[in-house]
Short mmCIF file of C-alpha atoms and ligand atoms in Angstrom, two decimals:
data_model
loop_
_atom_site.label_atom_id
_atom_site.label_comp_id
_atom_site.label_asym_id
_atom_site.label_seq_id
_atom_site.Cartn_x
_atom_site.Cartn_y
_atom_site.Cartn_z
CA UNK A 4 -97.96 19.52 -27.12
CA UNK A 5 -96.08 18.73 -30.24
CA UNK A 6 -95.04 15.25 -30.78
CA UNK A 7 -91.33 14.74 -31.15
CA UNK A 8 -89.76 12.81 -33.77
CA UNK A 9 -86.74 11.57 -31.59
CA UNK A 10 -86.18 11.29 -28.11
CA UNK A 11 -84.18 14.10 -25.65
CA UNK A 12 -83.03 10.88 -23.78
CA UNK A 13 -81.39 9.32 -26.87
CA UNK A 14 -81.94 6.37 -29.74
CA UNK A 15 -80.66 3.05 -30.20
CA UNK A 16 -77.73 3.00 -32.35
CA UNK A 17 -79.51 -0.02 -34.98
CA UNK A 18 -82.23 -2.14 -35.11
CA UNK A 19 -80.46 -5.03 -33.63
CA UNK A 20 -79.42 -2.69 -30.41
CA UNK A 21 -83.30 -2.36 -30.18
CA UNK A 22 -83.66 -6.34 -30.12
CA UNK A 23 -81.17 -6.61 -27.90
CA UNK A 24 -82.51 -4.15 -25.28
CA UNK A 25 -85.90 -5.33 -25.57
CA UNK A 26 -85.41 -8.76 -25.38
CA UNK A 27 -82.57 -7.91 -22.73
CA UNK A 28 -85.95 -6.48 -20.65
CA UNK A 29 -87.89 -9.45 -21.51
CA UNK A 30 -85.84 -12.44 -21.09
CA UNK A 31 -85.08 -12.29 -16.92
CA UNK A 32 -85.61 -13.58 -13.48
CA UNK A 33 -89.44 -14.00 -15.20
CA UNK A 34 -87.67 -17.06 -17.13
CA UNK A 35 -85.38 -18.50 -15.83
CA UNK A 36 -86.63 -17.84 -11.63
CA UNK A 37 -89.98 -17.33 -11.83
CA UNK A 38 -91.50 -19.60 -14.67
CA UNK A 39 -89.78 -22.99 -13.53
CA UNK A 40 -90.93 -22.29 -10.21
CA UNK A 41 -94.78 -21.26 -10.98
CA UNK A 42 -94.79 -24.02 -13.80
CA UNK A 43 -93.97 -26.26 -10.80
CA UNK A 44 -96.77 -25.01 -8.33
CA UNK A 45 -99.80 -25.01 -11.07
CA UNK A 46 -98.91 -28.45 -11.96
CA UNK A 47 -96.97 -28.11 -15.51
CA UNK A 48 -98.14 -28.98 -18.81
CA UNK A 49 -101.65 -27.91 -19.06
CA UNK A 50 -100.21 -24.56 -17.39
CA UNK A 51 -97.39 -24.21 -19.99
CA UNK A 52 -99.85 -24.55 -22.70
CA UNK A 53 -102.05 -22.12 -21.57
CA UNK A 54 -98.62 -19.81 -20.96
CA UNK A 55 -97.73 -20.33 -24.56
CA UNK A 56 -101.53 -19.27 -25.77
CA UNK A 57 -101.41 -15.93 -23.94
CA UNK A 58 -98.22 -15.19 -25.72
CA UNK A 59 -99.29 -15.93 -28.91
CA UNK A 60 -102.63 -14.24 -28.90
CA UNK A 61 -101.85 -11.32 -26.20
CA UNK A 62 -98.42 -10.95 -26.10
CA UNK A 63 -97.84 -10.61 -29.35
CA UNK A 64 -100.55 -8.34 -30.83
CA UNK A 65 -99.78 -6.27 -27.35
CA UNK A 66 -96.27 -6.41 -27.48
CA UNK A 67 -96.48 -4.56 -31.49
CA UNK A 68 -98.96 -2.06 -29.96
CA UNK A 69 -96.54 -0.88 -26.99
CA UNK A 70 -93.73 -0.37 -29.25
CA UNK A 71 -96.09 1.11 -31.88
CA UNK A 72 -97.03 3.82 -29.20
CA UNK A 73 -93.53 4.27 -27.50
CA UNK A 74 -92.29 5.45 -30.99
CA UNK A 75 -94.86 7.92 -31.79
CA UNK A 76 -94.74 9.18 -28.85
CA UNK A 77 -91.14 9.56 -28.12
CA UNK A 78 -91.51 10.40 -24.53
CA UNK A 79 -91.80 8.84 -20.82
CA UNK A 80 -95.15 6.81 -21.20
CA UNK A 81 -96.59 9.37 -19.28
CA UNK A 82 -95.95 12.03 -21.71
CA UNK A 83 -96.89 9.83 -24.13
CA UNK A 84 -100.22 8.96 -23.50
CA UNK A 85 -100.50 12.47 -23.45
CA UNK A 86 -99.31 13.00 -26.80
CA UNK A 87 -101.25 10.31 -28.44
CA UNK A 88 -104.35 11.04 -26.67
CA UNK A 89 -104.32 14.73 -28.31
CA UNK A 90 -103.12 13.29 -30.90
CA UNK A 91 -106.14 11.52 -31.50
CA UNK A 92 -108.73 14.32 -30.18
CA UNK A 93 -109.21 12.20 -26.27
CA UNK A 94 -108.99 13.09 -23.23
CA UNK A 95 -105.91 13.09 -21.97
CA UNK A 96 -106.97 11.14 -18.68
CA UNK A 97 -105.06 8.13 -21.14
CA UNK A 98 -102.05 9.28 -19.14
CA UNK A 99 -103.38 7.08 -16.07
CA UNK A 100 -102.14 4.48 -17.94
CA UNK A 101 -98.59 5.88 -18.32
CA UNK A 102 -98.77 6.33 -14.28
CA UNK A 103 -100.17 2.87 -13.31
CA UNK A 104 -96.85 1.62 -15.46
CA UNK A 105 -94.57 3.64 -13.51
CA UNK A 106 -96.09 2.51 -10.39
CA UNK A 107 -96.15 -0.91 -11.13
CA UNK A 108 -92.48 -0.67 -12.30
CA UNK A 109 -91.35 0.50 -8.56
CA UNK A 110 -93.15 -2.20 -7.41
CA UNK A 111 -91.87 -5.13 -9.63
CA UNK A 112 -88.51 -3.79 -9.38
CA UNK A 113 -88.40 -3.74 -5.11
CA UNK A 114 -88.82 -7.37 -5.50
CA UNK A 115 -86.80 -8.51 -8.61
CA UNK A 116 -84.35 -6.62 -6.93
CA UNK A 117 -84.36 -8.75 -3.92
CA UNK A 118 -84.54 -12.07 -5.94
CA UNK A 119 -81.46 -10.68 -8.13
CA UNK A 120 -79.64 -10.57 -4.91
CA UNK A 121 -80.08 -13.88 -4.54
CA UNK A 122 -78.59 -14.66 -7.72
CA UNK A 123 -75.35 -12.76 -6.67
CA UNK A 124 -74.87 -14.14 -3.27
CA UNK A 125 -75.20 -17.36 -5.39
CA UNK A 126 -72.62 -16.45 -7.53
CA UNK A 127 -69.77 -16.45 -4.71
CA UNK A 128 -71.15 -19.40 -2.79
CA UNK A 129 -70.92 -21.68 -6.13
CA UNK A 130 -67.42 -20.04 -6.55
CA UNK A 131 -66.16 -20.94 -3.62
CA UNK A 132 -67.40 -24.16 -3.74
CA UNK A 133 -70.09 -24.54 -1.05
CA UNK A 134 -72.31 -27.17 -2.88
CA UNK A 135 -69.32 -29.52 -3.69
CA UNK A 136 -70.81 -32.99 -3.38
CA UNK A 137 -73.74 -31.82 -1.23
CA UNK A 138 -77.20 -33.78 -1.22
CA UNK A 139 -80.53 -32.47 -1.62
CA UNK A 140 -81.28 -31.69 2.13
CA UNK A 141 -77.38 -29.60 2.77
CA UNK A 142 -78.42 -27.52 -0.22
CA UNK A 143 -81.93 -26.70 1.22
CA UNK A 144 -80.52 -26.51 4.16
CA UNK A 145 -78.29 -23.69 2.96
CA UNK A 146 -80.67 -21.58 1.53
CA UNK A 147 -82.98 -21.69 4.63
CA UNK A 148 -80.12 -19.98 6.06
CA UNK A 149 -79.63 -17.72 3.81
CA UNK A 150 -82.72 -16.77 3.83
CA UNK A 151 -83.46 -16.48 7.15
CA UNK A 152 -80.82 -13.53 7.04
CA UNK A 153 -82.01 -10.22 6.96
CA UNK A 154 -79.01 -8.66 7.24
CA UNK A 155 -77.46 -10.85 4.09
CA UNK A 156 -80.74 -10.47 1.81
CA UNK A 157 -80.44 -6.62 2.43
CA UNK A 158 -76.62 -6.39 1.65
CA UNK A 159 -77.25 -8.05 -1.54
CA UNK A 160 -80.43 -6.30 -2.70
CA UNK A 161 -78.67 -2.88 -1.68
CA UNK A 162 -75.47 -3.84 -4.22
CA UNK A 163 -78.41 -5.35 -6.68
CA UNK A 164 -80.12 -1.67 -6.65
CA UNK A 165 -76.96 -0.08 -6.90
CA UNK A 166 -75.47 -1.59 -10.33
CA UNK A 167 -78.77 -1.19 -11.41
CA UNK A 168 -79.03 2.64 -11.29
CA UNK A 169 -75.55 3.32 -12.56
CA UNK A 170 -76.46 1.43 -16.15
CA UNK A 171 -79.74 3.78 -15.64
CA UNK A 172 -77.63 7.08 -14.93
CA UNK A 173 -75.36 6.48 -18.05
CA UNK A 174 -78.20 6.57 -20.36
CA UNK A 175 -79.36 4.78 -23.45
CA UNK A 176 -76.22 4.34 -25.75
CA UNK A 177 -73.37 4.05 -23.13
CA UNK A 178 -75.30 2.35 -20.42
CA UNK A 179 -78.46 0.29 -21.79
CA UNK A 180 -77.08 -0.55 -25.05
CA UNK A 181 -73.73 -1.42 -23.98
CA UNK A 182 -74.74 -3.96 -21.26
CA UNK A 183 -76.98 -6.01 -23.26
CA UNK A 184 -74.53 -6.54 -25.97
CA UNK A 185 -72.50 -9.15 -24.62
CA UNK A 186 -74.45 -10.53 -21.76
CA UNK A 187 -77.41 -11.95 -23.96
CA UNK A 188 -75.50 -14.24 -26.52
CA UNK A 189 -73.69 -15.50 -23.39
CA UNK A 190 -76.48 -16.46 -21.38
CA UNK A 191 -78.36 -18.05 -24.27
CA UNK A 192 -74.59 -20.43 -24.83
CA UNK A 193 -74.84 -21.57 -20.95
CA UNK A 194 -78.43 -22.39 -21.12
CA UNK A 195 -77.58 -24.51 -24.11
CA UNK A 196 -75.12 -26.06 -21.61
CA UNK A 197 -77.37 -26.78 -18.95
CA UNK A 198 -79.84 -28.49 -21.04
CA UNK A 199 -77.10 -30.86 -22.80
CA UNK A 200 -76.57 -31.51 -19.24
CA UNK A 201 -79.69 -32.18 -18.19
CA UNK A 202 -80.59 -34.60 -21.36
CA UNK A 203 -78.30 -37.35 -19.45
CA UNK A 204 -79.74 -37.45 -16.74
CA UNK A 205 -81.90 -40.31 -16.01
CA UNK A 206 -85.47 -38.51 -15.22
CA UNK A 207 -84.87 -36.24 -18.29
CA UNK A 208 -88.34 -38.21 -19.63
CA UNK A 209 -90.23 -37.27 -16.83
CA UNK A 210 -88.84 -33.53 -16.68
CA UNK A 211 -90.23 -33.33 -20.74
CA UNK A 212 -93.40 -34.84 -19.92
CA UNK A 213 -94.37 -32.89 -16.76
CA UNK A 214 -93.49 -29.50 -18.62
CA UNK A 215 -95.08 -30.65 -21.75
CA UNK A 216 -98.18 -33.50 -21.65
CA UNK A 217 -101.20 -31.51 -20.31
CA UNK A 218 -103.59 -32.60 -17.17
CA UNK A 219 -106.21 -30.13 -17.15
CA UNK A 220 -107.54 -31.20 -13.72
CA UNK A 221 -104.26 -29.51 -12.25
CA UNK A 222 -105.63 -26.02 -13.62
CA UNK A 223 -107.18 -24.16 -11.18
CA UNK A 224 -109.35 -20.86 -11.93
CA UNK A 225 -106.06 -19.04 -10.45
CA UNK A 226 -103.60 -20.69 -12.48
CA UNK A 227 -104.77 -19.19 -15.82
CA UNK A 228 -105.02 -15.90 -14.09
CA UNK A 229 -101.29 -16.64 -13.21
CA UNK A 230 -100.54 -17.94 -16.93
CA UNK A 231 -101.79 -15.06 -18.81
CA UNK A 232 -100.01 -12.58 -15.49
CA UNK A 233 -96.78 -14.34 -16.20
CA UNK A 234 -96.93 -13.84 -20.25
CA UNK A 235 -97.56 -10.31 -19.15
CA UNK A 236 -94.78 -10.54 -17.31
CA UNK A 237 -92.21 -12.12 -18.92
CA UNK A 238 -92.60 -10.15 -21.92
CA UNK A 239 -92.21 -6.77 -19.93
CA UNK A 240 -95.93 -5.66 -20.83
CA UNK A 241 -98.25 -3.58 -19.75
CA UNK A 242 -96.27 -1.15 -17.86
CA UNK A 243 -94.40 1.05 -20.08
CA UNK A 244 -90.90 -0.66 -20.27
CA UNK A 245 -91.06 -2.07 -24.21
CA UNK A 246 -93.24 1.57 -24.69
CA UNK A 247 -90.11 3.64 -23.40
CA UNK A 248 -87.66 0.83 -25.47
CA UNK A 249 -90.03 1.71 -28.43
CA UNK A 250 -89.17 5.67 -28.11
CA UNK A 251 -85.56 4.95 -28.43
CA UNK A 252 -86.47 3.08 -31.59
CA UNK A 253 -85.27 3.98 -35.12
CA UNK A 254 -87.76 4.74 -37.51
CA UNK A 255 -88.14 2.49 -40.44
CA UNK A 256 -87.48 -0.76 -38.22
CA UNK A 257 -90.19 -3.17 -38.74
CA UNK A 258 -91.92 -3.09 -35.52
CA UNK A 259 -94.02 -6.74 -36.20
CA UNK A 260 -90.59 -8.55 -37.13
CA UNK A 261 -88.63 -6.85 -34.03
CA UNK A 262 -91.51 -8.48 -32.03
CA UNK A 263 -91.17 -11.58 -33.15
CA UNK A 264 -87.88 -12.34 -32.47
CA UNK A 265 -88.14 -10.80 -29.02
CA UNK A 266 -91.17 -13.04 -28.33
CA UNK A 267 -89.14 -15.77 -30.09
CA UNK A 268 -86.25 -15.82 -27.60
CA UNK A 269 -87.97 -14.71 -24.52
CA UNK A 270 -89.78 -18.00 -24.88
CA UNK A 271 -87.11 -20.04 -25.91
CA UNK A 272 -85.24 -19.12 -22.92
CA UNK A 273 -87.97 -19.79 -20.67
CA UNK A 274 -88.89 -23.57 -22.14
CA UNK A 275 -85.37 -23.53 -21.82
CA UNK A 276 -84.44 -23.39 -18.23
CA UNK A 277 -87.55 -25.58 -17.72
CA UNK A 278 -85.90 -28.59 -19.35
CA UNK A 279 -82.99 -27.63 -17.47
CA UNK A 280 -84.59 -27.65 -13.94
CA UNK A 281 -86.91 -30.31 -13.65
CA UNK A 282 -84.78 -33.46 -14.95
CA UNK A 283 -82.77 -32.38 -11.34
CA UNK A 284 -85.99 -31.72 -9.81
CA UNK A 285 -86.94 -35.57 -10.32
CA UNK A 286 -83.72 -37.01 -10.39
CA UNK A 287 -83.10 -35.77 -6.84
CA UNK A 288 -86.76 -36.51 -5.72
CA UNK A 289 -87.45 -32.49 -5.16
CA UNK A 290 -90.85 -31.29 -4.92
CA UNK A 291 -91.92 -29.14 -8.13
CA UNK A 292 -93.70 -26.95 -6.15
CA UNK A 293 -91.27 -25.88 -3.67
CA UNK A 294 -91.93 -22.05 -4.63
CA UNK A 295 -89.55 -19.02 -5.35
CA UNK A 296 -86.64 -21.14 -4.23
CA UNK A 297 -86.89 -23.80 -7.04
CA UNK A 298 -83.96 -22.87 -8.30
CA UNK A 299 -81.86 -22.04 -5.48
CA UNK A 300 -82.35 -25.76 -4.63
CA UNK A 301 -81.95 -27.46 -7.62
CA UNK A 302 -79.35 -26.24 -9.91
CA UNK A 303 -76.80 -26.06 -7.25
CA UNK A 304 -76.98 -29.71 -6.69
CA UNK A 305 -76.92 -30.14 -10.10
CA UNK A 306 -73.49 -28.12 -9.97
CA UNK A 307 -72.15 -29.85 -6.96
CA UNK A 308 -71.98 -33.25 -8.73
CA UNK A 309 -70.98 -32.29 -12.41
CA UNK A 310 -67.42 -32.01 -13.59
CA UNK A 311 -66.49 -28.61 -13.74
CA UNK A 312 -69.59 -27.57 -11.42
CA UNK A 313 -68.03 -24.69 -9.48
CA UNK A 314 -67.02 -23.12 -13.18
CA UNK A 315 -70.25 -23.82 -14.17
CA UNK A 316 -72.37 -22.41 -11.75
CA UNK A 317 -70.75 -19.65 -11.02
CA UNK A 318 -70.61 -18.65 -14.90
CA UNK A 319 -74.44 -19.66 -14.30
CA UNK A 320 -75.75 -17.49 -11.98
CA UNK A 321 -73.75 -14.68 -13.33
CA UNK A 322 -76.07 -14.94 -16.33
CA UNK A 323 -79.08 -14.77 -14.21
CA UNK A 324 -77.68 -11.93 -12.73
CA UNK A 325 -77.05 -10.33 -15.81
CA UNK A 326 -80.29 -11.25 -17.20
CA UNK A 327 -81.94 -9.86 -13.95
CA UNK A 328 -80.13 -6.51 -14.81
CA UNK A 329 -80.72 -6.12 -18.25
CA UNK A 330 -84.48 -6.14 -17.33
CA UNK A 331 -84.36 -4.24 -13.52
CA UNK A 332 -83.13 -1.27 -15.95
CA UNK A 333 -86.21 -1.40 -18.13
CA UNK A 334 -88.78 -1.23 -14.50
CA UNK A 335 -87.18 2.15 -13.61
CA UNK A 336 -86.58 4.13 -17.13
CA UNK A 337 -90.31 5.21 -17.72
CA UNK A 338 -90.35 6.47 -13.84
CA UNK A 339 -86.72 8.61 -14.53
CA UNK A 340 -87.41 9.44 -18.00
CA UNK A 341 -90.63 11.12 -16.34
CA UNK A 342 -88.65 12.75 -13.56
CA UNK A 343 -86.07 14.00 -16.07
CA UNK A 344 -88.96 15.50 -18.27
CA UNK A 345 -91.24 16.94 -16.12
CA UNK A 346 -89.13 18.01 -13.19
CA UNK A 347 -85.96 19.35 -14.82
CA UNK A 348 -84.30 16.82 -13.00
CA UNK A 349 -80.75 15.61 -14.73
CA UNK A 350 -80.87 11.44 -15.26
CA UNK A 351 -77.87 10.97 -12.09
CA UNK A 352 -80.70 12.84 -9.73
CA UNK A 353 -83.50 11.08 -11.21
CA UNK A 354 -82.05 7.72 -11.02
CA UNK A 355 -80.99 8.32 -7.23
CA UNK A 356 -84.37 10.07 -6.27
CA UNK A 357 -85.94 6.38 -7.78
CA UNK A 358 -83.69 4.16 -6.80
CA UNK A 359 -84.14 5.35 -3.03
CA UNK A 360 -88.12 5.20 -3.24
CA UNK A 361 -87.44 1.77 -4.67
CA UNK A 362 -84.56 0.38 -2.36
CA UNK A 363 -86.73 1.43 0.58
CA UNK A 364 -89.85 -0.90 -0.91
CA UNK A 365 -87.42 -3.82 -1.43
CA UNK A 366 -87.12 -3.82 2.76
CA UNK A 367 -90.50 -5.15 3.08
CA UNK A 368 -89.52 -7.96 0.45
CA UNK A 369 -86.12 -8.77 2.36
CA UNK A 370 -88.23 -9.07 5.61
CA UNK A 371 -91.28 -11.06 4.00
CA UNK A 372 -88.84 -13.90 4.04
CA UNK A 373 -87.89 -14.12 7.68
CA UNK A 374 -89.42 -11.37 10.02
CA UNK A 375 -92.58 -10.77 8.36
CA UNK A 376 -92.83 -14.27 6.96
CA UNK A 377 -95.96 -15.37 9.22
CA UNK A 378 -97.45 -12.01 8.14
CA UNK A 379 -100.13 -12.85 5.87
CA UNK A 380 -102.66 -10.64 4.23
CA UNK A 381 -105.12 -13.05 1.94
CA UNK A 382 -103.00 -15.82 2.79
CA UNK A 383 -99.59 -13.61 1.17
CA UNK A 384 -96.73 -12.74 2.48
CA UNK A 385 -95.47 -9.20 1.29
CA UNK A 386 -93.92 -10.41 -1.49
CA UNK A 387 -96.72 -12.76 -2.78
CA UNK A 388 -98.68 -9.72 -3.02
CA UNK A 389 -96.52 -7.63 -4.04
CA UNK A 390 -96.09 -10.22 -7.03
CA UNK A 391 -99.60 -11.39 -7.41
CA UNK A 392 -100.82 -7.78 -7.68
CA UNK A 393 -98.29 -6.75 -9.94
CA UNK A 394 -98.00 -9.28 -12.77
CA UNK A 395 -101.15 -10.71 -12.46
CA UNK A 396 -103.23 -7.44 -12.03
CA UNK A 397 -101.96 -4.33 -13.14
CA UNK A 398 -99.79 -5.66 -15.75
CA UNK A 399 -102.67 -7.26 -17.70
CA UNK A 400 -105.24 -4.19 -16.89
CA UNK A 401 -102.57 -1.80 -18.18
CA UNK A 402 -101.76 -4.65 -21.53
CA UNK A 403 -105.47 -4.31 -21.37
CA UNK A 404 -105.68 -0.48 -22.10
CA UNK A 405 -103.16 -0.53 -24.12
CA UNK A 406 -104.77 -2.51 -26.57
CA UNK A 407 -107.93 -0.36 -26.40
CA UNK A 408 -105.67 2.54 -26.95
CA UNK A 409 -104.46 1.31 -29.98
CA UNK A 410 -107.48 -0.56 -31.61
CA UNK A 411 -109.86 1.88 -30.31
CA UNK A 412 -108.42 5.67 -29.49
CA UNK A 413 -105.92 6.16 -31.71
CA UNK A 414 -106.73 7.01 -35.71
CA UNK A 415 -106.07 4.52 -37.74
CA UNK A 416 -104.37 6.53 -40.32
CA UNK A 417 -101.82 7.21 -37.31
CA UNK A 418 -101.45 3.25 -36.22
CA UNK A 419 -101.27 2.27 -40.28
CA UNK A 420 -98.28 4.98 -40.83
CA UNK A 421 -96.39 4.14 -37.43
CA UNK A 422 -96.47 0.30 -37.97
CA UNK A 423 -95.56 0.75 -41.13
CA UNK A 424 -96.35 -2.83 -42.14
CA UNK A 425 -95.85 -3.82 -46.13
CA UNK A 426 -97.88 -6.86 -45.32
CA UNK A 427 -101.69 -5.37 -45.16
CA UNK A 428 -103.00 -8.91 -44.34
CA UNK A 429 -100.70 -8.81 -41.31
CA UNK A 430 -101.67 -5.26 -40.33
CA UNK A 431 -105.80 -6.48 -40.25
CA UNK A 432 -105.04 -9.36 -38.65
CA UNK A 433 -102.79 -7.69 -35.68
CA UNK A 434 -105.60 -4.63 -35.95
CA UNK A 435 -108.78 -7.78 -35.45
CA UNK A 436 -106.56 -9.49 -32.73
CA UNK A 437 -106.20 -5.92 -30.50
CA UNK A 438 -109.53 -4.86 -31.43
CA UNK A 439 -111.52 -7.96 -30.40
CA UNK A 440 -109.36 -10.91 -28.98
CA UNK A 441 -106.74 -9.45 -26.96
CA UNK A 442 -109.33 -7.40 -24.76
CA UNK A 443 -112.07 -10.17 -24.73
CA UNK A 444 -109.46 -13.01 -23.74
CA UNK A 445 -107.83 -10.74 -20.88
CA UNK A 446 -111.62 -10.13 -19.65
CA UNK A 447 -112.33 -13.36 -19.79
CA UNK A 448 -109.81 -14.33 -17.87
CA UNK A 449 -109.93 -12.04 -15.22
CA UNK A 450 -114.10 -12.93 -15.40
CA UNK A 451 -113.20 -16.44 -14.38
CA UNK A 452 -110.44 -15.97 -11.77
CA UNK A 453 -113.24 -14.15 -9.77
CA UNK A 454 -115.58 -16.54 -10.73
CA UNK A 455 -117.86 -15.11 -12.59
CA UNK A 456 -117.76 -17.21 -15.64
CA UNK A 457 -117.10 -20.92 -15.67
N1 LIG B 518 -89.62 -9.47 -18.31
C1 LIG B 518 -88.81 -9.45 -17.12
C2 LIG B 518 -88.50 -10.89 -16.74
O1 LIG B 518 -89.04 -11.81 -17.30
C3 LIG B 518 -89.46 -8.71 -15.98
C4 LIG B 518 -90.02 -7.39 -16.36
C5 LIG B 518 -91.38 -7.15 -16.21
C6 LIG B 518 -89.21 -6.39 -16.89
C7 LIG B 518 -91.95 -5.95 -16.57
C8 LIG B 518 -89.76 -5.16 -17.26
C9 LIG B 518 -91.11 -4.96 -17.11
O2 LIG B 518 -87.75 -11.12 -15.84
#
């Protein structure tokens, strides 16, 4: 197979349309949901620090290798690994790793798509006012309800799955680039909101010093599994989503730059929403680890009692909803760019034939919070599995291949001409880190969540 030098599904109009989309995919529910809330279960600071150590010496080096890949390859990941493994002479069993992305992707993206939903019912009940003046225990209250709704959670992650695959059937320029424009700049302005707000309240000491002064003896073996899965995670690694972002990239962009302004906000906007959260977490004498609802339960009490709260709010979860969709685009595109390549299908079909499969997997999510919820497999509901297996499991094994893809498989020749980097002490240091740290730290860590090493 010949190796393309541009995509059939299109190309980023600039450089900065890149960023944008990239860091559109990374920055999501991962930061501002799901990183409060797991920050809050392993016990905060010495978890955060361990967070921001997998994305500096995985993430990174990782995050430069997927987009390295995606470009030369130009194709679904799939393809891809194709490509570059003939490319490089190897057997083109490489293209596993292209499918354990796609599979991984339906499986993230029946979830987020279900926690997105969330986020939009939330949208209309801060509208209309529902927290105004309520206390801890009426907002709890409310979301108990909520989610003991099937009926509601479905509604919502039906219209969730549905804006999602019409960005996805309009394609890279019109649809992708279009939506990440505006929304990105805008959520990054309310965040800066939310933290001026939080700065006055009283426990904004004690919100800094849980997310930031480390106790070690709150790290359990699991909890740097969970770190390192949740750097995976909220960088969009390991599955294919930054590799097919990479194929729509111009050449000549600096590919090590790019990532570090991706990495650069994704993590800003996570530290963030932390210092946003857990001032009302202690103010309000909320427990830290109350779980995926952590901010269902928090921020709207914070927006009941501000001035201007039902403006606020609402604008709020808007932004998580448009942060949640600028990402739940990225799960599906390696799994339609696929269907679209190998199966002749055009992008509307693909997107419909995926968004079914994935709508129907989001059901088990919906009912792992009310019917299924005393339905436990390893102590998980549905959707704790679902999550723990995905981010903490296949998104590190595939980060892990990845890496040994591009240290190991691919010529060097070929990595040195598609990273293009002017720098040559920053190509041998990114080629040392893939080569030996990234893999050895990934195994380590998976070594000692099973207990094998201390
Ligand atoms: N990075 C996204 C977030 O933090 C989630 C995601 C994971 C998107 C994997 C694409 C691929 O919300």
């Amino acid at each position: 197979m010949a190796r393309p030098r541009t995509s059939i599904h299109g190309q980023w109009s600039s450089r900065w349309a890149f960023v944008l989309a990239a860091a559109g995919s990374a920055v999501g529910l991962g930061n501002i949901w799901k990183f409060p809330y797991i920050t809050g279960q392993n016990g905060g600071g010495a978890f955060v620090l361990v967070y921001l150590a997998c994305i500096a010496v995985i993430g990174i080096p990782i995050m430069m290798a997927e987009v390295m890949i995606g470009r030369r390859g130009r194709q679904s990941p799939i393809n891809t690994m194709i490509n570059l493994s003939e490319e490089a002479g190897r057997s083109r069993y490489w293209s596993l790793l292209g499918w354990s992305g796609v599979i991984a992707g339906f499986l993230i993206l029946s979830y987020y798509s279900v926690i997105a939903g969330w986020g939009l019912a939330y949208v209309f009940r801060t509208a209309i006012g529902m927290f105004h003046g309520a206390d801890a225990d009426k907002v709890g209250a409310i979301f108990k309800d909520f989610l003991a709704s099937p009926e509601r959670l479905l509604a919502w992650h039906t219209i969730f799955m549905v804006m999602t695959m019409v960005v996805v059937a309009r394609g890279v320029r019109s649809g992708l680039e279009q939506a990440v424009r505006f929304l990105m700049p805008a959520l990054f302005v309310l965040l800066i909101v939310m933290v001026g707000y939080a700065m006055h309240i009283a426990a904004f000491a004690k919100g800094v010093e849980f997310l930031f002064s480390p106790d070690f003896s709150k790290l359990s073996r699991d909890s740097v599994l969970i770190a390192m899965g949740h750097a995976f995670f909220t960088l969009s690694l390991g599955m294919g989503a930054i590799m097919i972002y990479g194929s729509y990239m111009p050449e000549r962009v600096s590919i090590a730059k790019t990532t570090f302004l991706i990495v650069g906000a994704d993590t800003l906007v996570a530290l963030m929403a932390g210092l946003a959260i857990f001032p009302i977490v202690f103010d309000n004498g909320l427990e830290p680890s109350a779980g995926p609802g952590l901010i269902f339960v928090t921020l709207p009490l914070a927006f009941g009692q501000m001035p201007g709260g039902a403006l606020f709010g609402t604008l709020f979860f808007v932004l998580v909803v448009f942060a949640a969709w600028t990402s739940s685009i990225s799960l599906i595109e390696p799994a339609v760019t696929w269907l679209v390549e190998n199966h002749g299908m055009c992008r509307l079909t693909a997107c419909m034939w995926a968004g079914i499969v994935t709508w129907l997997m989001g059901v088990g999510t919906v009912f792992s919070f009310n019917l299924w919820s005393e339905d436990k497999l390893f102590g998980k509901t549905f959707f704790d599995l679902l999550d723990y297996l995905t981010a903490n499991i296949m998104l590190p094994l595939g980060g892990l291949f990845i890496a040994i893809f591009a240290a190991w498989v691919m010529r060097e020749a070929d990595v040195r001409e598609e990273l293009a980097m002017v720098n040559k002490f920053g190509f041998r240091l990114w080629r040392f880190l893939v080569r030996y740290v990234t893999p050895v730290g990934v195994v380590i860590v998976f070594l000692n969540a099973i207990g094998v090493i201390k």
